[in-house]
Coordinates of C-alpha atoms in Angstrom, one line a residue:
X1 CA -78.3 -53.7 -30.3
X2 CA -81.6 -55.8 -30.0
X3 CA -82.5 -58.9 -32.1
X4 CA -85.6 -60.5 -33.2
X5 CA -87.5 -58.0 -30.7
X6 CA -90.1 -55.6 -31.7
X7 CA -89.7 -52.8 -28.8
X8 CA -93.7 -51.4 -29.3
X9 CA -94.5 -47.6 -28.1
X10 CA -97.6 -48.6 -26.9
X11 CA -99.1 -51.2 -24.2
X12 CA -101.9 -51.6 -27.0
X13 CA -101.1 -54.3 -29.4
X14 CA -102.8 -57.0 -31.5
X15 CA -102.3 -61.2 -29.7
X16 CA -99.7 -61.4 -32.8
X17 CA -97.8 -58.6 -32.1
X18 CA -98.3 -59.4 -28.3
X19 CA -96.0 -62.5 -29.5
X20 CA -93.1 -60.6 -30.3
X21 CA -92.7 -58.5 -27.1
X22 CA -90.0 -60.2 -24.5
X23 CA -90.9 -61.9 -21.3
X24 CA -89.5 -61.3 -18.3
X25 CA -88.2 -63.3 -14.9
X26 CA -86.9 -60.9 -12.7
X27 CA -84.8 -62.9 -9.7
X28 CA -83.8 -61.6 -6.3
X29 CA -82.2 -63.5 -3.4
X30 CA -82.3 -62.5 -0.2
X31 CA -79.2 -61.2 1.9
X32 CA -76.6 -62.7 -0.8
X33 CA -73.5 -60.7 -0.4
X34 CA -71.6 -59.4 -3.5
X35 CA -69.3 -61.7 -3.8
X36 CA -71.1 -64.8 -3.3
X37 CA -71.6 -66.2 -7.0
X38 CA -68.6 -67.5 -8.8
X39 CA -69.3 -65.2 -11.2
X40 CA -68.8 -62.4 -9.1
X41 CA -65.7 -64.0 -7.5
X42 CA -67.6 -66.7 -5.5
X43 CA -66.3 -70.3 -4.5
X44 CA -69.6 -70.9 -4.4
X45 CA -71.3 -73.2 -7.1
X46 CA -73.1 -71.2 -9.1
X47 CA -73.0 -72.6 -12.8
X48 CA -76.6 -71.2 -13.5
X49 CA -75.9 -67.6 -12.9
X50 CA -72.2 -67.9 -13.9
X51 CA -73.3 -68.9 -17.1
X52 CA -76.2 -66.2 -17.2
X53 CA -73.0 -63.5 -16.4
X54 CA -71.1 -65.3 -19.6
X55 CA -74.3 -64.9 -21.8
X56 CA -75.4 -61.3 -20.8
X57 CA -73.7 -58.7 -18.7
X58 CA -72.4 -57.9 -15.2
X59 CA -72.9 -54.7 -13.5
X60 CA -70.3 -53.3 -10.9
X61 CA -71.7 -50.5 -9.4
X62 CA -75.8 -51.5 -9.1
X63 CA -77.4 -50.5 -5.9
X64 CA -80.2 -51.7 -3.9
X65 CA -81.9 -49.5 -0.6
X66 CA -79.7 -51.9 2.5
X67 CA -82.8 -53.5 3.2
X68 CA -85.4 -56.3 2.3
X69 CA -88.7 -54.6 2.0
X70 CA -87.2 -51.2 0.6
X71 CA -85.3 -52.6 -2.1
X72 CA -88.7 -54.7 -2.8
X73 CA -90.9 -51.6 -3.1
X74 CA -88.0 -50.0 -5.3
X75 CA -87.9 -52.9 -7.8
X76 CA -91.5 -53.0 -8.5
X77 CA -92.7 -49.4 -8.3
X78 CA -89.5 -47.6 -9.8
X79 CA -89.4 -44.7 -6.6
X80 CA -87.3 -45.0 -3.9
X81 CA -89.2 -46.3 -0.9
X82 CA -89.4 -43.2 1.1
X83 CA -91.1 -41.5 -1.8
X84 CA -94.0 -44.3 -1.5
X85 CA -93.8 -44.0 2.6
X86 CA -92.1 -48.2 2.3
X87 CA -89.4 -46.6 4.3
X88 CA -88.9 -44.2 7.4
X89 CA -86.8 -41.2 7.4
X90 CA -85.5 -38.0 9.8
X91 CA -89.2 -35.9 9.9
X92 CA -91.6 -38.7 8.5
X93 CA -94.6 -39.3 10.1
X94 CA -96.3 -42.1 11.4
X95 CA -97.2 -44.9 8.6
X96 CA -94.2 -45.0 7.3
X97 CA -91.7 -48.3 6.7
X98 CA -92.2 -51.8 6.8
X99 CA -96.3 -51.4 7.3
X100 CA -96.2 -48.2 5.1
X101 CA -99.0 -48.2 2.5
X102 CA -98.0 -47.1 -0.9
X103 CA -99.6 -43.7 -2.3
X104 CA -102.5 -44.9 -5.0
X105 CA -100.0 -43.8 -7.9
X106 CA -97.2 -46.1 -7.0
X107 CA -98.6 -48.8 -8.9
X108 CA -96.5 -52.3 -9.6
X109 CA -94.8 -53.2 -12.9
X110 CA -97.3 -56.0 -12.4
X111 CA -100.3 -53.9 -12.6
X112 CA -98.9 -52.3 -15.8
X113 CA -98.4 -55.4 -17.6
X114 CA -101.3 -56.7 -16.6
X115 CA -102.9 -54.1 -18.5
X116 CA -101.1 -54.2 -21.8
X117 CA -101.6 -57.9 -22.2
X118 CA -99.3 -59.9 -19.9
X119 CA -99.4 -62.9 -17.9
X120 CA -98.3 -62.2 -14.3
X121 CA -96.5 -64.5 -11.9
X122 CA -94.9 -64.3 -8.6
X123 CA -93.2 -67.1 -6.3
X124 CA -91.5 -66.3 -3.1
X125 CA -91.0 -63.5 -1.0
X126 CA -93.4 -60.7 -1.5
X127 CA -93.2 -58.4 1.3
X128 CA -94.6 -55.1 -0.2
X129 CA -97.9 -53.9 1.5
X130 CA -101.2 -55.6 -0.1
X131 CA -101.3 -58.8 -1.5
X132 CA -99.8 -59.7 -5.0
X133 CA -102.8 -60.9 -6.7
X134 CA -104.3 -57.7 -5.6
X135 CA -101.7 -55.5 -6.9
X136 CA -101.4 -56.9 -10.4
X137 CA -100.1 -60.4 -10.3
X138 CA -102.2 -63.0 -12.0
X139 CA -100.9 -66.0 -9.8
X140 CA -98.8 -66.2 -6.5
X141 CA -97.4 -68.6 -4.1
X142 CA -94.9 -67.6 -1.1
X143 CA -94.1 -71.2 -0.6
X144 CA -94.3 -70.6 3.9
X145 CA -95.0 -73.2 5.7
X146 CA -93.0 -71.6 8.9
X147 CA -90.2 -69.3 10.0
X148 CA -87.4 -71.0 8.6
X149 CA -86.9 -73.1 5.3
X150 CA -88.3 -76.7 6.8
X151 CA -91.3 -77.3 7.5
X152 CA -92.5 -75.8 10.8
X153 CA -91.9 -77.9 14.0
X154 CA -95.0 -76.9 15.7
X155 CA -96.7 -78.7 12.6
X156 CA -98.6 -82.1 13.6
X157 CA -97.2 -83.9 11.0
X158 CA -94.6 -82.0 9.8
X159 CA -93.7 -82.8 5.3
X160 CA -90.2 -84.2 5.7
X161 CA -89.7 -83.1 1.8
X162 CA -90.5 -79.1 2.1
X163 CA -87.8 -77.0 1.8
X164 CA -88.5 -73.7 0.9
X165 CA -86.4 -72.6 -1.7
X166 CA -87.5 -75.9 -3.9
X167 CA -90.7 -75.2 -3.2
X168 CA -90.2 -71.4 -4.8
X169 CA -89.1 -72.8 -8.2
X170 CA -91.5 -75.4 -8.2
X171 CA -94.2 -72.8 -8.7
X172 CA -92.7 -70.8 -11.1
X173 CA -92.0 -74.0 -13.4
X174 CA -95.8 -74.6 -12.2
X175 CA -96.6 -71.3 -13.6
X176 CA -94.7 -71.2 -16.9
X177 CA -95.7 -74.8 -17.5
X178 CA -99.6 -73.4 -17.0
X179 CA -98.6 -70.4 -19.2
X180 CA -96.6 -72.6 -22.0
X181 CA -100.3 -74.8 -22.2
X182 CA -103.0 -72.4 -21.4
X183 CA -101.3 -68.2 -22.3
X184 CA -98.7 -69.0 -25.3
X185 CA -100.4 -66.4 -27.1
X186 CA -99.5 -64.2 -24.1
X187 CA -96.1 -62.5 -23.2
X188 CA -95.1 -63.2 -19.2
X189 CA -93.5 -61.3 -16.0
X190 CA -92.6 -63.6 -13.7
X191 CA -90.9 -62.1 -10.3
X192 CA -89.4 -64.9 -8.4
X193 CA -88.7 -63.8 -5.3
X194 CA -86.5 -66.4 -3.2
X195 CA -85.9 -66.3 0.3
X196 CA -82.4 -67.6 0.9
X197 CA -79.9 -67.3 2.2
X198 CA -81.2 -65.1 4.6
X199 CA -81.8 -66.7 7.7
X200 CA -82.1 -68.8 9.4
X201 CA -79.7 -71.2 8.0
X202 CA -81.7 -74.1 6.8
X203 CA -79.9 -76.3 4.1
X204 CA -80.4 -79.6 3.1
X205 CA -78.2 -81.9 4.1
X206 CA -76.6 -83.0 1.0
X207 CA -75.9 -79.3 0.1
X208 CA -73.8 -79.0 3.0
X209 CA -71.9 -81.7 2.7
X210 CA -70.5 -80.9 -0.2
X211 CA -69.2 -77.5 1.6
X212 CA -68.3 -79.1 5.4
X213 CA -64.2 -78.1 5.8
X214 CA -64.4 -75.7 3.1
X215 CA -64.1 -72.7 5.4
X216 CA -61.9 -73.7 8.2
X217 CA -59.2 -71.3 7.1
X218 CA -61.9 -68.1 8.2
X219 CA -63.3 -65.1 6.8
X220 CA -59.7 -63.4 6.8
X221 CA -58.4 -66.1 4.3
X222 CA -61.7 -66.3 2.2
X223 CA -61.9 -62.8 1.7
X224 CA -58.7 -62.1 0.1
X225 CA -59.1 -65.7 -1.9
X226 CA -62.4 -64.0 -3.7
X227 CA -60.6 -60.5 -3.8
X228 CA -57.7 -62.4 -5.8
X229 CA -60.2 -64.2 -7.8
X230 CA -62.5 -60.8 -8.5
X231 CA -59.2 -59.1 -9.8
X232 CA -58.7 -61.8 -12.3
X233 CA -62.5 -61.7 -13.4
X234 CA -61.8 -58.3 -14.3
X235 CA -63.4 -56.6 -12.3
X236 CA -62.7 -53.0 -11.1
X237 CA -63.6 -52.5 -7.6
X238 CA -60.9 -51.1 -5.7
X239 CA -59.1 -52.5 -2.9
X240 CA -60.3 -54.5 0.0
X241 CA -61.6 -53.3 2.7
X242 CA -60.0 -53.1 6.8
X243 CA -62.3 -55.6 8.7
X244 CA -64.2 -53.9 11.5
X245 CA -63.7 -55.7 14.7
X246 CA -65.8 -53.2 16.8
X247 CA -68.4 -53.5 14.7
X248 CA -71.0 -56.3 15.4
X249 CA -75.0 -57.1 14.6
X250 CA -76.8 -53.9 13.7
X251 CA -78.8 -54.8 16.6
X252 CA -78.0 -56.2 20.3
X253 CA -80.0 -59.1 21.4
X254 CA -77.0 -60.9 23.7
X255 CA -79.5 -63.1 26.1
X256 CA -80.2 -64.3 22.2
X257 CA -76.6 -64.9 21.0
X258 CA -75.9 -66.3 24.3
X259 CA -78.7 -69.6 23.4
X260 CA -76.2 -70.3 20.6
X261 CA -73.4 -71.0 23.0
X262 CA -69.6 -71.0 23.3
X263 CA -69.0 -71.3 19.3
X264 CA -70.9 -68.3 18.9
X265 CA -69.0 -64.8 18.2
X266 CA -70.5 -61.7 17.4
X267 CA -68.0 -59.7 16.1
X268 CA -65.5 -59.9 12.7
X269 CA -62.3 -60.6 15.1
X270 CA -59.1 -62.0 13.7
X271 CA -59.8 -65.3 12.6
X272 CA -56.4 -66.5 14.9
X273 CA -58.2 -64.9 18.1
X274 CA -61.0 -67.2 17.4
X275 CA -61.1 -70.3 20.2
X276 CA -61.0 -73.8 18.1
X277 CA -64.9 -74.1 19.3
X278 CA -65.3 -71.0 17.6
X279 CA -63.8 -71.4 14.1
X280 CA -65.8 -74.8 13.6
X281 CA -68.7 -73.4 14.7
X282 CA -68.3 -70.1 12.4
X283 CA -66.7 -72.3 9.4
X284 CA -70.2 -74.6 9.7
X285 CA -72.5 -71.5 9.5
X286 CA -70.3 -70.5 6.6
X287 CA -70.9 -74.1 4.8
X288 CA -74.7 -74.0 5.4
X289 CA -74.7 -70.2 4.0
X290 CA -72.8 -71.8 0.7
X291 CA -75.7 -74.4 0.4
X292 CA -78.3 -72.0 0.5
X293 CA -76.9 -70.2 -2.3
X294 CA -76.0 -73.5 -4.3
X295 CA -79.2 -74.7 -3.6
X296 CA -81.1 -71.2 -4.9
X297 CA -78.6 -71.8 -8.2
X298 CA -79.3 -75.4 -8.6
X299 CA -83.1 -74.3 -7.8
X300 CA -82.6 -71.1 -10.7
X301 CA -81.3 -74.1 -13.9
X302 CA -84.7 -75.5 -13.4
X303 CA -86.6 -72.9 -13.9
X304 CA -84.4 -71.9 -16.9
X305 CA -85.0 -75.2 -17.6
X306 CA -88.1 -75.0 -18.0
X307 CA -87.9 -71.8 -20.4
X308 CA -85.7 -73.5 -22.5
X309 CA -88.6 -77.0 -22.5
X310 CA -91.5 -74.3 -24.1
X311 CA -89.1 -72.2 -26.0
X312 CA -89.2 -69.1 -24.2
X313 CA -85.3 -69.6 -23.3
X314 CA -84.1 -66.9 -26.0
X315 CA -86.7 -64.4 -25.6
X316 CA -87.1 -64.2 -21.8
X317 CA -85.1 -61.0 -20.5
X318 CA -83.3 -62.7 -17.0
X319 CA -82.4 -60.4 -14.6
X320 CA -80.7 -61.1 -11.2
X321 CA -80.1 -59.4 -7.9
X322 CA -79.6 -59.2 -4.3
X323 CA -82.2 -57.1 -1.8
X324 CA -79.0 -56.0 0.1
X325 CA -75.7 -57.4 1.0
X326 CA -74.7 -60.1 3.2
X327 CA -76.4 -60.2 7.0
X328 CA -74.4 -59.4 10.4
X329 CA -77.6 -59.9 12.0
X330 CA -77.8 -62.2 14.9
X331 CA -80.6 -63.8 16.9
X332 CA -83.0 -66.6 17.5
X333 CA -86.3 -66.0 16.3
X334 CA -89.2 -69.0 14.9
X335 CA -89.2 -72.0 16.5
X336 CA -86.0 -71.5 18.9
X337 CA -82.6 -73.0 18.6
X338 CA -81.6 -76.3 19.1
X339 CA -77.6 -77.0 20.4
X340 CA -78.2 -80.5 19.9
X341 CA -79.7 -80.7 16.5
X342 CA -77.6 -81.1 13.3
X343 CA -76.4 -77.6 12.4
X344 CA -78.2 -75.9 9.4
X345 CA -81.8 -78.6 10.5
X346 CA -85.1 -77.1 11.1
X347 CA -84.6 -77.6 14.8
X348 CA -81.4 -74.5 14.7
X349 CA -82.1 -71.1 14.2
X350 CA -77.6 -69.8 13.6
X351 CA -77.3 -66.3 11.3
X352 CA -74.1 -65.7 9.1
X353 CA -72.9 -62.9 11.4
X354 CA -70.7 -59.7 10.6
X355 CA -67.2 -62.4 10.0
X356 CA -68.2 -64.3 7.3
X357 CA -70.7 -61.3 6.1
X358 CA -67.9 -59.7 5.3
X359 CA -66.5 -62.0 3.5
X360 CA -69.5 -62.3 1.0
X361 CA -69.8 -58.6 0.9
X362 CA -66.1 -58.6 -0.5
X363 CA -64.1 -56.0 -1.6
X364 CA -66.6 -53.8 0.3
X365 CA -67.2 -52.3 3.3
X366 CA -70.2 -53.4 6.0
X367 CA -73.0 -55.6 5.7
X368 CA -77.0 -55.2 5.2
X369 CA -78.9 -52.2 6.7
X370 CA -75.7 -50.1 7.1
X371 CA -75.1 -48.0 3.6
X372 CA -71.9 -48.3 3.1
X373 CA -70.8 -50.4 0.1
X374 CA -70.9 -53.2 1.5
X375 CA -74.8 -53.1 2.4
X376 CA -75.8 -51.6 -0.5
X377 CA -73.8 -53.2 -3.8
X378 CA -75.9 -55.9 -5.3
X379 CA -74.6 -58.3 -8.3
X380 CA -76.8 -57.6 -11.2
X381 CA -77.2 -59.6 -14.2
X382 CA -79.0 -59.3 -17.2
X383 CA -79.3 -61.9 -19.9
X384 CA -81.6 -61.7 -23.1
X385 CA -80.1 -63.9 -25.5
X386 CA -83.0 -62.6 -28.3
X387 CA -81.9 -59.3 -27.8
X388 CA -78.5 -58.6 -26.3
X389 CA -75.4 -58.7 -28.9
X390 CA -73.2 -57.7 -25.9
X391 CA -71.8 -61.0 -24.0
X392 CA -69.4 -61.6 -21.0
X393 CA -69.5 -57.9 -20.9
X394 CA -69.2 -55.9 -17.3
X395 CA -71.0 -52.6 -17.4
X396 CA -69.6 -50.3 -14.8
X397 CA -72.5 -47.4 -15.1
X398 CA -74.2 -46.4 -11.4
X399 CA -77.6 -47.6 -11.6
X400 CA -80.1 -48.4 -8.7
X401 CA -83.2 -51.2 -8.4
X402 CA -85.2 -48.3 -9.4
X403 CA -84.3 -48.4 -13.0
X404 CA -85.9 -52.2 -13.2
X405 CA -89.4 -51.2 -13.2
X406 CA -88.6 -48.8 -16.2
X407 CA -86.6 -51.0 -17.6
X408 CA -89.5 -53.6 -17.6
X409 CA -92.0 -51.2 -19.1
X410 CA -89.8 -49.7 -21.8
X411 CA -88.2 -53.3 -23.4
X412 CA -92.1 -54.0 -23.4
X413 CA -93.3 -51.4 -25.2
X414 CA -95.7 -50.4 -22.2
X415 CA -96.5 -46.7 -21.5
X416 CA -96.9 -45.8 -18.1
X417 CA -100.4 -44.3 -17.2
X418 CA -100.4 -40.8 -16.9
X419 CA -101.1 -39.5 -13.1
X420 CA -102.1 -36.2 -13.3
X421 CA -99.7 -34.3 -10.2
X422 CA -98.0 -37.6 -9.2
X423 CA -94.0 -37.3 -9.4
X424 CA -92.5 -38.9 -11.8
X425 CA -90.5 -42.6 -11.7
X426 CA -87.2 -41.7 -10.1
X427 CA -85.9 -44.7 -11.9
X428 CA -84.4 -44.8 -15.6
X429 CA -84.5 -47.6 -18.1
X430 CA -81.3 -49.5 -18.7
X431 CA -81.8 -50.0 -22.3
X432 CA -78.7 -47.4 -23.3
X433 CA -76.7 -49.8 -20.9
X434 CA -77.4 -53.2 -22.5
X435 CA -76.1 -51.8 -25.7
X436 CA -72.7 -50.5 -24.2
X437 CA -71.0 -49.5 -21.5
X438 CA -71.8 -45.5 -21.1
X439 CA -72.3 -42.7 -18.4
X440 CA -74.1 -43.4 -15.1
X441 CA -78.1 -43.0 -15.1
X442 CA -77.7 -41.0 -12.2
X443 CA -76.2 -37.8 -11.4
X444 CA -76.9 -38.5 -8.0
X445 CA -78.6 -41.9 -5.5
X446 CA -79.8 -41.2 -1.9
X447 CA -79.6 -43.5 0.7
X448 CA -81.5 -43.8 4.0
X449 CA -82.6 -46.7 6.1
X450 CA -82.7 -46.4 10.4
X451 CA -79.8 -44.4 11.3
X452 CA -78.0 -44.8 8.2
X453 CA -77.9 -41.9 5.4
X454 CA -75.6 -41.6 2.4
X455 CA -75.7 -39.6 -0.9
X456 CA -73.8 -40.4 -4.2
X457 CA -73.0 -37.9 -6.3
X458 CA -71.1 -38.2 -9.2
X459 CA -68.0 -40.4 -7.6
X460 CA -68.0 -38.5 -4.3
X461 CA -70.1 -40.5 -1.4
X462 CA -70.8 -39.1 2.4
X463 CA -72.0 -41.5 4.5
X464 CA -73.7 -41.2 8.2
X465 CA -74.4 -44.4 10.4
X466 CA -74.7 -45.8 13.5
X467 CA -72.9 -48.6 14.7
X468 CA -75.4 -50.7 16.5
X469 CA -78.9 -50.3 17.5
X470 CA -80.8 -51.4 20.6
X471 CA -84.2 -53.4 20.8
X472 CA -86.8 -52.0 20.1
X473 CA -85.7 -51.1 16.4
X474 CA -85.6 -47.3 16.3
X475 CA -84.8 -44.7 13.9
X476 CA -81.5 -42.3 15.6
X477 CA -82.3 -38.9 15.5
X478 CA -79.4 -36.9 14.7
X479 CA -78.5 -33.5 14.6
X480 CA -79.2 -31.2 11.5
X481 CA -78.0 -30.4 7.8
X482 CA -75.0 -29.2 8.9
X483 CA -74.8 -32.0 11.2
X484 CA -70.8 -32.8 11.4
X485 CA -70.5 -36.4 11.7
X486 CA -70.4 -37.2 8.2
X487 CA -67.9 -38.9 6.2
X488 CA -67.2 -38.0 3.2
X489 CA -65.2 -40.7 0.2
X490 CA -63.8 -40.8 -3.7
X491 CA -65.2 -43.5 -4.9
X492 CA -63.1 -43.5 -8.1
X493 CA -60.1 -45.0 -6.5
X494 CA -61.7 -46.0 -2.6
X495 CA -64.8 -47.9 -3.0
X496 CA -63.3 -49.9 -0.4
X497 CA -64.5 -46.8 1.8
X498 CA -61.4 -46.5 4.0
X499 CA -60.0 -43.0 3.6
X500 CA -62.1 -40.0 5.2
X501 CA -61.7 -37.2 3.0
X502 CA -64.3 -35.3 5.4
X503 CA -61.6 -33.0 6.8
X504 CA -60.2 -32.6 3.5
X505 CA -63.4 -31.0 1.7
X506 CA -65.6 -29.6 4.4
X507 CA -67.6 -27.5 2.3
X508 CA -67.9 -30.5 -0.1
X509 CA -69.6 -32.1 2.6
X510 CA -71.3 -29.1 3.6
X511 CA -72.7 -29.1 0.4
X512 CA -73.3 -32.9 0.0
X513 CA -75.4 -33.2 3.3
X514 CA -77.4 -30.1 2.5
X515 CA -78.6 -31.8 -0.8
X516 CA -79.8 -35.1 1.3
X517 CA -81.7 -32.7 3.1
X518 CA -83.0 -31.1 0.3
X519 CA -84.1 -34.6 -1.1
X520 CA -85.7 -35.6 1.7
X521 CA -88.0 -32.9 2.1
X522 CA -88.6 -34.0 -1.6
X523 CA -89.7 -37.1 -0.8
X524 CA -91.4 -36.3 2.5
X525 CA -93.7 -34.2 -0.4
X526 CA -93.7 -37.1 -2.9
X527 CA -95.3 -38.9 -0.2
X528 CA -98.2 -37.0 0.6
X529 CA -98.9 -36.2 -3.0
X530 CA -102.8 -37.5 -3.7
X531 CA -104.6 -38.0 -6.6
X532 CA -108.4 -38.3 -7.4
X533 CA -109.8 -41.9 -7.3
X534 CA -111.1 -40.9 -10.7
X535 CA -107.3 -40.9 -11.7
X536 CA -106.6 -44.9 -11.5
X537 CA -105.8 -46.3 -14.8

């Protein structure tokens, strides 16, 4: 049931009508694993979002694409990226992926609201193709001033005060403070875009503090500590996943790993197999990955803060998420690594790794760029005290990033432009979902990214990948539809993705694997699809 909201039909409206509709600050962190706010079974400090969860609604089974810039393209166009060539796949031609260029009809939720009357904002991360002023966004700031979270090394005269995520919120409380004094006859979108706690791990040193012993126990201990505390959340995921202890960074770079030196470990072994060297070293990386995200938390109350100082609080629709799970990755990249600087300092460029990845990915399986569960689940909040009667509430429905830019545009009343021979948004809007729990927006979500390929359907899951992947960064080529190496699960009582049903049900996979074909050749025509110039809206 919505309050106080009037929900228009069209993007044309009157300023005092324009008053009415909601605003909108859409939130994504980068690489935060499922289980990394308290709210989703966290030890992490999270008040902010816990006590967005308590005032709105959690979702359980909400996907994202495995990966940064495909789950980005996702959120703010509403197709899945390979549609809009913002992803590679098995037969796709040159352009597409990371420096793919969107079709002209995959236009940003942005670019919408910017028509029917909204203000536009954006802080943080962007990484979409074109700039975001140029594709519908009124203001934007990245907040980069190197490769990491500190100011840059190689900088003259380096600002001892930048860090990066502070920096992110300050110009989205820069922006709604603008908005509150210049636009308060204007609804907003606001996409704030933060970049932790991907890494490298860069924390201030006061947030790691507070977390320095916290993990000495390892990931094995951790992870059944937020398993046991997700159970008594209430939340129904299954059971916890085997750790894979052959299964290490998505990609090798070991004259890399080796700069990081004897603490360093690139695979999820048994936390008791771990040298002494190597548990402090892995529990520190662990602690700086917990500032990050208390940091990003601490970072989020301001901005809500801020809402709640030009009384936008009740009628700004929150929603939260994660580009992809928790990182295995592993390298040193930016201005090098340090051994002697003070772990978690501009001068160290350490990565989570696949053990304590898997911990923040708990109960699931894997870690980001792989599609199993465990790369792919996201936390997802929404919050909308204006609107939403439901609180506390955990909606289980399957839903995917590509329902938010539908979403957007139906709770504000905005019709999409028409594009004559364009497909259609593959994404739904959640509205039937804030109201009560129901059926799944879905019959079906696809999954590619590199090597990796998956289809949902219904609570039945195969799932194709590839355990590692050498430099260069390539996409595996591997056999056909009826390819065999497919595993096949029942997500109903094994999200935990640990019981191969593949032999069981061969022609379910038979028939599974041939519908990810078919829906690839889909989108490989998607993609291509043009319109006239004369067609823009």
């Amino acid at each position: 049931m919505f309050f106080g909201v009037s929900l228009k039909t069209s993007a044309e409206s009157s300023a005092q009508e324009s008053d009415r509709r909601p605003n909108f600050l859409v939130i994504i962190a980068d690489d935060l694993g499922f289980s990394d706010p308290g709210c989703y079974g966290g030890e992490i400090a999270t008040p902010n979002l816990d006590a967005l969860a308590a005032g709105g609604l959690r979702f359980t089974q909400f996907y994202n694409t495995a990966r940064c810039w495909p789950t980005r393209s996702a959120l703010m166009t509403g197709y899945y990226p390979q549609q809009i060539r913002r992803d590679s796949m098995p037969g796709a031609p040159k352009g597409f992926g990371g420096r793919g260029v969107r079709p002209q009809w995959a236009q940003t939720i942005g670019q919408y609201l910017q028509m029917a009357g909204y203000r536009t904002y954006h802080s943080g991360k962007w990484h979409i193709d074109g700039k975001p002023t140029e594709n519908g966004f009124d203001r934007s700031d990245e907040a980069t001033r190197g490769p990491g979270f500190f100011d840059t090394n190689k900088r003259g005269e380096r600002d001892p005060d930048f860090y990066r995520t502070v920096a992110t919120a300050q110009h989205a409380i820069d922006c709604l403070k603008e908005h509150s004094e210049d636009f308060a006859g204007q609804p907003f979108f606001h996409y704030l875009a933060f970049h932790a706690p991907h890494f490298p791990l860069h924390a201030l040193p006061e947030d790691i503090q507070r977390y320095e012993g916290r993990y000495d126990d390892g990931w094995d201990h951790l992870r059944n500590q937020r398993y046991q505390r997700q159970r008594a959340l209430g939340f129904s995921v299954g059971n916890l996943s085997a750790m894979e202890p052959d299964v290490g960074p998505p990609y090798a770079f070991p004259d890399q790993i080796e700069l990081l030196g004897p603490g360093e470990v690139n695979r999820p072994l048994p936390w008791d197999e771990l040298t002494s060297q190597q548990q402090r070293f892995q529990a520190m990386k662990m602690a700086i990955h917990a500032a990050m995200v208390d940091r990003m938390d601490r970072e989020i109350g301001r901005v809500l803060d801020q809402l709640r100082a030009m009384d936008s609080y009740d009628n700004t629709i929150v929603m939260f998420l994660s580009d992809n799970g928790a990182s295995a990755e592993m390298m040193v990249r930016g201005d090098g690594h340090d051994p002697d600087a003070a772990p978690g300092s501009a001068a160290t460029y350490l990565c989570l790794g696949p053990g304590f990845s898997s911990a923040a990915n708990t109960p699931f399986r894997r870690h980001k760029t792989w599609v199993h569960e465990g790369g792919i689940s996201t936390p997802f909040i929404v919050h909308w005290p204006a609107g939403l009667e439901a609180q506390n509430e955990f909606r289980s429905a399957v839903a995917h990033v590509v329902d938010i830019a539908p979403t957007v545009l139906d709770l504000a009343g905005v019709q999409r432009p028409d594009f004559p021979g364009a497909p259609p948004m593959t994404g739904k809007s959640l509205r039937p979902l804030l109201s009560k729990d129901g059926d799944s927006l879905h019959d079906e979500i696809w999954f590619c990214h590199e090597a990796n390929r998956a289809l949902r359907q219904g609570d039945w899951k195969i799932v194709h990948s590839d355990k590692g992947r050498p430099f260069p960064y390539r996409m595996v080529e591997t056999g056909d539809s009826n390819e065999s190496n497919w595993a096949l699960y029942n997500l109903a009582n094994d999200r935990a993705e640990q019981q191969d049903l593949a032999d069981t049900y061969p022609a379910k996979v038979q028939a599974l694997s041939e519908r990810w074909y078919q829906l690839r050749d889909q989108f490989l025509a998607d993609s291509s699809t043009e319109i006239a110039n004369d067609a823009k809206p």
